XYZ file of C-alpha atoms in Angstrom:
497
model
C -21.024 -74.330 25.611
C -23.528 -76.014 27.939
C -26.648 -73.938 28.352
C -26.718 -74.763 32.048
C -23.466 -72.806 32.478
C -25.095 -69.707 31.020
C -28.059 -70.152 33.362
C -25.766 -70.577 36.364
C -23.865 -67.412 35.442
C -27.153 -65.530 35.054
C -28.168 -66.649 38.544
C -24.738 -65.724 39.916
C -25.206 -62.223 38.518
C -28.609 -61.907 40.149
C -27.208 -63.196 43.445
C -24.550 -60.460 43.349
C -27.185 -57.751 43.927
C -27.644 -58.472 47.689
C -24.018 -57.422 48.027
C -25.238 -53.854 47.455
C -27.619 -51.738 49.537
C -30.092 -52.217 51.099
C -28.590 -55.561 52.122
C -24.899 -54.552 52.393
C -23.754 -58.203 52.254
C -20.348 -57.250 50.855
C -18.803 -60.776 50.878
C -21.416 -62.037 48.395
C -19.846 -60.427 45.288
C -16.547 -62.096 46.210
C -18.203 -65.514 46.077
C -20.230 -64.925 42.903
C -17.280 -63.370 41.069
C -15.000 -66.220 42.190
C -17.415 -68.695 40.585
C -17.601 -66.556 37.438
C -13.791 -66.574 37.296
C -13.920 -70.364 37.619
C -16.205 -70.566 34.572
C -13.973 -68.151 32.681
C -10.853 -70.233 33.416
C -12.576 -73.397 32.227
C -14.205 -71.910 29.135
C -13.005 -73.285 25.810
C -12.407 -70.048 23.950
C -12.791 -66.244 24.251
C -16.252 -66.260 22.647
C -17.512 -68.665 25.310
C -16.012 -66.549 28.093
C -17.675 -63.484 26.605
C -21.079 -65.187 26.602
C -20.617 -66.241 30.220
C -19.786 -62.660 31.157
C -22.806 -61.401 29.230
C -25.081 -63.860 31.033
C -23.660 -62.798 34.406
C -24.222 -59.140 33.514
C -27.806 -59.753 32.386
C -28.526 -61.420 35.721
C -26.938 -58.652 37.776
C -28.496 -55.724 35.962
C -31.897 -57.352 35.480
C -32.111 -57.891 39.228
C -30.383 -54.658 40.218
C -32.005 -51.929 38.118
C -35.586 -53.178 37.908
C -36.660 -49.948 39.616
C -36.209 -48.279 36.226
C -39.450 -49.955 35.158
C -41.245 -47.928 37.847
C -39.725 -44.720 36.480
C -40.580 -45.538 32.873
C -44.013 -47.108 33.259
C -45.579 -46.005 36.530
C -44.452 -42.375 36.458
C -43.250 -41.884 32.882
C -46.474 -43.390 31.440
C -44.501 -45.523 28.979
C -46.644 -48.466 27.771
C -45.772 -51.691 29.555
C -44.420 -53.586 26.501
C -42.262 -50.603 25.494
C -40.980 -50.167 29.075
C -40.060 -53.862 29.322
C -38.275 -53.768 25.963
C -36.413 -50.598 26.968
C -35.288 -52.243 30.202
C -34.154 -55.409 28.385
C -32.240 -53.291 25.864
C -30.531 -51.313 28.654
C -29.577 -54.459 30.592
C -28.238 -55.999 27.390
C -26.095 -52.936 26.767
C -24.769 -52.946 30.344
C -24.050 -56.691 30.146
C -21.678 -56.055 27.242
C -19.084 -54.751 29.703
C -18.621 -57.972 31.734
C -18.822 -59.781 28.383
C -15.853 -57.774 27.083
C -14.020 -58.455 30.341
C -14.497 -62.218 29.978
C -13.525 -62.247 26.305
C -10.324 -60.256 26.866
C -9.398 -62.189 29.994
C -9.611 -65.476 28.091
C -7.205 -64.057 25.534
C -4.731 -63.607 28.423
C -5.400 -67.049 29.880
C -1.889 -68.253 29.135
C -0.365 -65.652 31.435
C 0.850 -66.861 34.876
C -2.127 -67.306 37.252
C -1.215 -64.408 39.558
C -0.865 -62.106 36.555
C -4.181 -63.439 35.219
C -5.839 -62.498 38.537
C -4.423 -58.973 38.336
C -5.648 -58.698 34.754
C -9.152 -59.813 35.813
C -9.376 -57.016 38.360
C -7.956 -54.417 35.979
C -10.263 -55.352 33.116
C -13.348 -55.228 35.322
C -12.328 -51.871 36.798
C -11.765 -50.449 33.323
C -15.133 -51.766 32.157
C -16.866 -50.160 35.169
C -15.112 -46.869 34.395
C -15.888 -47.096 30.674
C -19.547 -47.695 31.491
C -19.474 -44.439 33.467
C -18.287 -42.306 30.542
C -19.847 -43.753 27.364
C -23.115 -42.109 26.251
C -22.993 -39.762 29.302
C -22.479 -42.780 31.574
C -24.529 -45.188 33.652
C -22.239 -46.387 36.484
C -25.041 -47.810 38.631
C -24.037 -51.108 40.303
C -20.358 -50.385 39.845
C -18.912 -53.307 41.764
C -16.902 -51.174 44.188
C -20.064 -49.697 45.701
C -20.870 -53.088 47.229
C -17.970 -52.637 49.671
C -19.094 -49.297 51.138
C -18.803 -48.655 53.984
C -18.254 -51.884 55.954
C -15.766 -53.913 53.921
C -12.027 -53.626 54.616
C -11.640 -52.910 50.891
C -13.499 -49.623 51.492
C -10.267 -48.430 53.102
C -8.813 -48.048 49.611
C -11.623 -45.713 48.438
C -9.922 -42.448 49.552
C -6.914 -43.423 47.408
C -8.181 -45.094 44.242
C -11.920 -44.444 44.366
C -14.806 -46.737 43.584
C -13.229 -48.155 40.401
C -10.118 -49.080 42.350
C -12.300 -50.914 44.849
C -13.908 -52.737 41.887
C -10.427 -53.881 40.854
C -9.701 -55.205 44.347
C -13.030 -57.036 44.606
C -12.426 -58.928 41.360
C -8.755 -59.490 42.179
C -9.825 -61.015 45.502
C -12.413 -63.159 43.725
C -9.861 -64.345 41.152
C -7.418 -65.285 43.928
C -10.191 -67.212 45.672
C -10.872 -69.006 42.405
C -7.221 -70.042 42.145
C -7.121 -71.134 45.780
C -9.964 -73.641 45.444
C -8.481 -75.223 42.341
C -6.189 -78.064 43.424
C -3.375 -77.303 41.019
C -3.183 -73.698 42.277
C -3.561 -74.297 46.014
C -0.430 -72.451 47.088
C 0.485 -69.736 49.628
C 1.325 -67.652 46.553
C -2.407 -66.863 46.231
C -3.480 -66.947 49.885
C -0.885 -64.471 51.153
C -1.698 -61.664 48.657
C -5.391 -62.082 49.454
C -4.839 -61.909 53.203
C -2.388 -59.007 52.850
C -4.824 -57.064 50.670
C -7.658 -57.266 53.176
C -5.465 -56.586 56.200
C -3.956 -53.588 54.432
C -7.476 -52.304 53.752
C -8.250 -52.573 57.468
C -5.119 -50.590 58.192
C -6.054 -47.876 55.712
C -9.408 -47.467 57.443
C -7.522 -46.202 60.492
C -6.022 -43.283 58.548
C -7.684 -39.875 58.787
C -7.061 -38.286 55.404
C -8.891 -35.066 56.279
C -9.372 -33.102 59.476
C -12.322 -31.266 61.057
C -12.584 -27.560 60.361
C -14.498 -25.298 62.700
C -17.529 -26.199 64.768
C -20.235 -28.578 63.530
C -23.156 -26.871 61.803
C -26.761 -27.645 62.658
C -28.693 -28.901 59.632
C -32.321 -29.629 58.795
C -32.987 -31.784 55.758
C -36.568 -31.403 54.572
C -38.435 -34.401 53.154
C -41.708 -33.195 51.643
C -42.954 -36.662 50.602
C -44.788 -35.307 47.558
C -46.026 -38.270 45.443
C -44.398 -38.215 42.025
C -47.742 -38.334 40.222
C -48.842 -35.254 42.228
C -45.627 -33.212 42.153
C -46.301 -31.285 38.944
C -50.080 -30.874 39.286
C -51.157 -27.242 39.526
C -53.837 -28.058 42.101
C -51.131 -29.443 44.405
C -48.693 -26.537 44.078
C -49.970 -24.454 47.005
C -50.080 -27.515 49.234
C -46.465 -28.407 48.362
C -45.233 -24.877 49.011
C -47.053 -24.680 52.345
C -45.627 -28.077 53.248
C -42.038 -26.925 52.815
C -42.740 -23.593 54.496
C -44.076 -25.380 57.566
C -41.082 -27.746 57.740
C -38.620 -24.880 57.275
C -40.203 -22.580 59.866
C -40.113 -25.372 62.457
C -36.333 -25.591 62.122
C -33.799 -23.619 64.127
C -30.816 -25.009 62.187
C -28.239 -22.774 60.512
C -28.440 -24.790 57.300
C -31.831 -25.868 55.941
C -31.967 -27.854 52.704
C -34.962 -28.758 50.546
C -34.867 -31.489 47.865
C -34.357 -31.149 44.125
C -36.999 -28.871 42.540
C -38.903 -28.871 45.829
C -40.946 -25.958 44.431
C -41.957 -26.994 40.861
C -41.881 -23.462 39.482
C -39.553 -21.215 37.550
C -37.509 -18.962 39.829
C -39.139 -15.819 38.456
C -42.633 -17.257 39.010
C -42.214 -17.725 42.749
C -43.744 -14.986 44.868
C -41.042 -12.682 46.294
C -43.041 -12.688 49.538
C -42.725 -16.475 49.794
C -38.946 -16.436 49.281
C -38.561 -13.425 51.606
C -40.320 -15.390 54.355
C -37.904 -18.293 53.993
C -34.904 -15.947 53.832
C -36.026 -14.039 56.938
C -36.368 -17.262 58.914
C -32.897 -18.397 57.794
C -31.467 -15.051 58.919
C -33.101 -15.466 62.332
C -31.204 -18.750 62.571
C -28.018 -16.923 61.502
C -27.879 -19.211 58.494
C -29.227 -20.022 55.063
C -31.773 -22.190 53.284
C -31.239 -24.040 50.002
C -34.327 -24.246 47.785
C -34.719 -26.347 44.635
C -36.227 -24.419 41.706
C -36.192 -24.290 37.921
C -34.061 -21.459 36.588
C -34.805 -19.831 33.226
C -32.486 -16.803 32.949
C -33.144 -16.125 29.271
C -36.789 -17.055 29.043
C -38.085 -20.599 28.711
C -35.997 -21.398 25.659
C -33.415 -22.752 28.109
C -33.871 -23.765 31.717
C -31.799 -25.335 34.485
C -32.344 -27.688 37.399
C -30.985 -25.377 40.104
C -30.539 -24.820 43.818
C -30.746 -21.291 45.280
C -29.568 -20.074 48.668
C -31.445 -17.464 50.712
C -30.592 -16.029 54.091
C -27.613 -14.446 55.818
C -25.186 -14.946 52.928
C -25.604 -13.288 49.520
C -27.921 -15.248 47.227
C -26.054 -17.988 45.362
C -27.076 -20.722 42.946
C -25.926 -24.023 41.510
C -27.024 -25.438 38.153
C -27.080 -29.177 37.590
C -24.303 -30.243 35.239
C -24.751 -33.989 34.661
C -28.254 -34.510 33.312
C -30.158 -37.810 33.212
C -30.568 -39.094 29.631
C -34.227 -39.331 28.582
C -35.287 -37.944 31.971
C -33.764 -34.452 31.781
C -32.584 -34.278 28.205
C -33.018 -36.264 25.009
C -29.711 -37.348 23.433
C -29.515 -37.547 19.640
C -32.885 -35.895 19.126
C -33.145 -36.841 15.443
C -33.026 -40.491 16.541
C -34.694 -40.465 19.951
C -36.889 -37.359 19.776
C -40.019 -39.531 19.582
C -39.486 -40.546 23.206
C -40.682 -37.102 24.310
C -44.138 -38.055 23.043
C -44.054 -41.416 24.842
C -42.720 -40.373 28.251
C -44.950 -38.050 30.251
C -42.081 -36.280 32.017
C -42.340 -32.516 32.680
C -39.373 -30.401 31.608
C -37.501 -33.193 29.855
C -35.009 -30.978 28.026
C -32.962 -29.115 30.639
C -29.867 -27.112 29.806
C -26.540 -28.122 31.321
C -24.804 -26.048 33.990
C -21.056 -25.401 34.004
C -18.679 -28.112 35.251
C -16.391 -25.760 37.170
C -18.975 -24.348 39.600
C -17.588 -23.642 43.055
C -18.980 -24.397 46.532
C -21.580 -22.111 48.078
C -20.406 -20.057 51.059
C -23.422 -20.508 53.328
C -24.116 -21.129 57.022
C -20.418 -20.892 57.847
C -19.606 -23.781 55.466
C -18.421 -24.149 51.885
C -21.060 -26.500 50.529
C -20.496 -28.531 47.361
C -23.996 -29.061 46.015
C -24.783 -31.958 43.693
C -28.226 -32.719 42.340
C -29.661 -36.237 42.207
C -27.794 -38.387 39.657
C -24.667 -36.219 39.855
C -23.314 -37.942 42.941
C -22.844 -41.106 40.848
C -19.835 -39.429 39.201
C -17.032 -39.097 41.733
C -14.587 -37.307 39.450
C -17.162 -34.571 38.870
C -17.863 -34.198 42.597
C -14.189 -33.493 43.316
C -14.288 -30.499 40.952
C -15.466 -28.523 44.013
C -12.774 -29.944 46.283
C -10.691 -29.461 48.338
C -12.337 -26.039 48.729
C -15.626 -27.515 49.955
C -16.005 -28.452 53.621
C -19.330 -30.263 53.182
C -21.117 -32.214 50.434
C -24.870 -31.876 49.898
C -26.940 -34.090 47.623
C -30.519 -33.082 46.829
C -32.668 -35.574 45.031
C -36.140 -36.763 44.113
C -35.970 -40.540 44.326
C -39.759 -40.770 44.259
C -39.156 -41.861 40.648
C -37.892 -45.179 42.042
C -41.030 -45.947 44.053
C -40.804 -48.463 46.891
C -37.843 -50.291 45.415
C -34.191 -50.888 46.217
C -33.239 -47.901 44.048
C -33.254 -45.215 46.796
C -31.086 -47.402 49.052
C -28.636 -48.036 46.231
C -28.454 -44.273 45.722
C -27.743 -43.819 49.431
C -24.817 -46.246 49.181
C -23.426 -44.256 46.264
C -23.441 -41.164 48.484
C -21.658 -43.179 51.161
C -18.880 -43.941 48.671
C -18.559 -40.254 47.773
C -18.106 -39.442 51.464
C -15.379 -42.097 51.711
C -13.567 -40.881 48.602
C -13.547 -37.240 49.677
C -13.259 -37.471 53.465
C -16.306 -35.216 53.793
C -19.731 -35.393 55.394
C -22.532 -35.869 52.866
C -25.985 -34.559 53.788
C -28.895 -35.745 51.625
C -32.268 -34.007 51.333
C -34.705 -36.044 49.247
C -38.395 -35.845 48.438
C -39.384 -39.302 49.683
C -36.105 -40.771 51.005
C -33.470 -41.704 51.771
C -32.821 -38.418 53.583
C -29.693 -38.880 55.685
C -26.541 -37.514 57.290
C -23.412 -39.485 56.325
C -20.060 -38.946 58.022
C -16.622 -38.808 56.391
C -16.242 -42.578 56.917
C -19.314 -43.294 54.846
C -21.406 -44.253 57.883
C -25.052 -43.214 58.056
C -25.367 -41.281 61.317
C -29.036 -40.372 60.960
C -31.750 -41.047 58.438
C -35.410 -40.150 58.097
C -38.091 -42.751 57.623
C -38.849 -43.036 53.933
C -42.200 -41.927 52.503
C -42.968 -39.669 55.457
C -43.329 -35.908 55.602
C -40.612 -34.887 57.997
C -37.438 -32.930 58.626
C -34.228 -34.620 59.710
C -32.469 -32.429 62.278
C -28.847 -33.034 63.168
C -25.307 -31.702 62.896
C -22.665 -31.995 60.216
C -18.952 -31.439 60.716
C -17.029 -29.541 58.080
C -13.691 -31.022 56.967
C -10.581 -29.632 55.307
C -7.776 -31.331 53.431
C -7.625 -33.637 50.459
C -7.578 -37.391 50.067
C -5.381 -38.833 47.304
C -8.564 -39.401 45.284
C -9.479 -35.716 45.584
C -6.004 -34.772 44.333
C -5.690 -37.233 41.468
C -9.224 -38.440 40.688
C -9.444 -41.576 38.572
C -6.001 -41.080 37.035
C -4.361 -43.276 39.701
C -6.568 -46.290 39.059
C -6.518 -45.840 35.274
C -2.726 -45.680 35.336
C -2.533 -48.752 37.571
C -4.872 -50.678 35.265
C -2.704 -49.753 32.290
C 0.445 -50.999 34.022
C -1.151 -54.269 35.157
C -2.661 -54.999 31.758
C 0.656 -54.205 30.082
C 2.289 -56.717 32.419
C -0.377 -59.309 31.560
C 0.042 -58.831 27.816
C 3.830 -59.067 28.113
C 3.573 -62.229 30.247
C 1.120 -63.819 27.809
C 3.446 -62.990 24.913
C 6.406 -64.614 26.686
C 4.353 -67.731 27.501
C 3.312 -67.992 23.871
C 6.936 -67.771 22.712
C 7.957 -70.523 25.150
C 5.372 -72.890 23.700
C 6.584 -72.397 20.137
């Protein structure tokens, strides 16, 4: 293999990142993936195709998740060489998935071109899904997110979810690859591509869910507490007063603070403080959600939780999907030493239950998800279709002034598309926003400012196909398409004998 091809694929991977937020240039991944498919088709053997895929993945993840260095080094106090090595190791692991896609696809290279294109999309979608489940999952930069909310392919999200959109992106790229090659320049490849995108436009006109009741007024509080100050005892009173001031200035029925907005255990917070917030919420005929640490059985176990106070009975939600190495240490006998390297408070949270139900507050049934949890669509739908509104609370201060918070916003936009629900986001430093059921950002607060975003959110009822079936539709489709590819490759092999 020519080394220049590996370098080109690395650059193509890096150039894919502007397809995601904050740039939202959704056609770019189509072009970069089409070129990758071209290299895969012309590679000599599966090993070469695998290396090309690995190089592409290293470029994409190295450019797309560099904000993790800020989390590890700037705020986690990990020494620079160790943080760089950790980031290289993570990117190398993530790059294995496009490498496996390339290797397997080359094995099916003898299948008819249209079947090969379908196999390319299916293999990439499966690799994106597999990356979301192995070792608790890291589905960041799943290719389908690049299409939310503007691309016609986003119209498929309420049916087959983000992994289905990944399939369609790579399928489109593979068809483009075949179109530009002289021997494959046939309507057979142009018509499916055109039909796919036109059908996506048509699907965007469908309303899968319907409004329920009157819109609710919301205030999303953005405390803008610097990450290196958040857990300092001398800053605690200032932080609490900050959120009290923002809350008392709101006349909304639903007031939401970010994740662990008050860095205390629930039983350590003054009852007078919480009573003041609850009384104000009752005056608004509503409720306030407050982020706290919950330790029901003493400090031997504790949860990242949200509590409601106000007109409705007090309710709580415990975070289920924890961040590896940030909120818990996996395989402690192997990785326990990391606790001594990372300076992260409360790095061993307990896990809440998966089947928690929406909170009945402020006249809505609110499905709360905390920070990283909104990356996992099939977990979000555990609270649907009962929920009328989605609420994400987060502390993206860990990402610093990087593209990370905007990428996280786009993930929330995809969740709104998949579920046909508004998503309201209350974050410490941004991006605090109100997203409608079409994945469009209606309002957002300026990042790194102390403010409250006031607006309205419409509750919705009903269920999209994705809410009903989750990822089973796309996984089943991938299985059928790959079975077809294997059968076609087998028949082609027999013909050549």
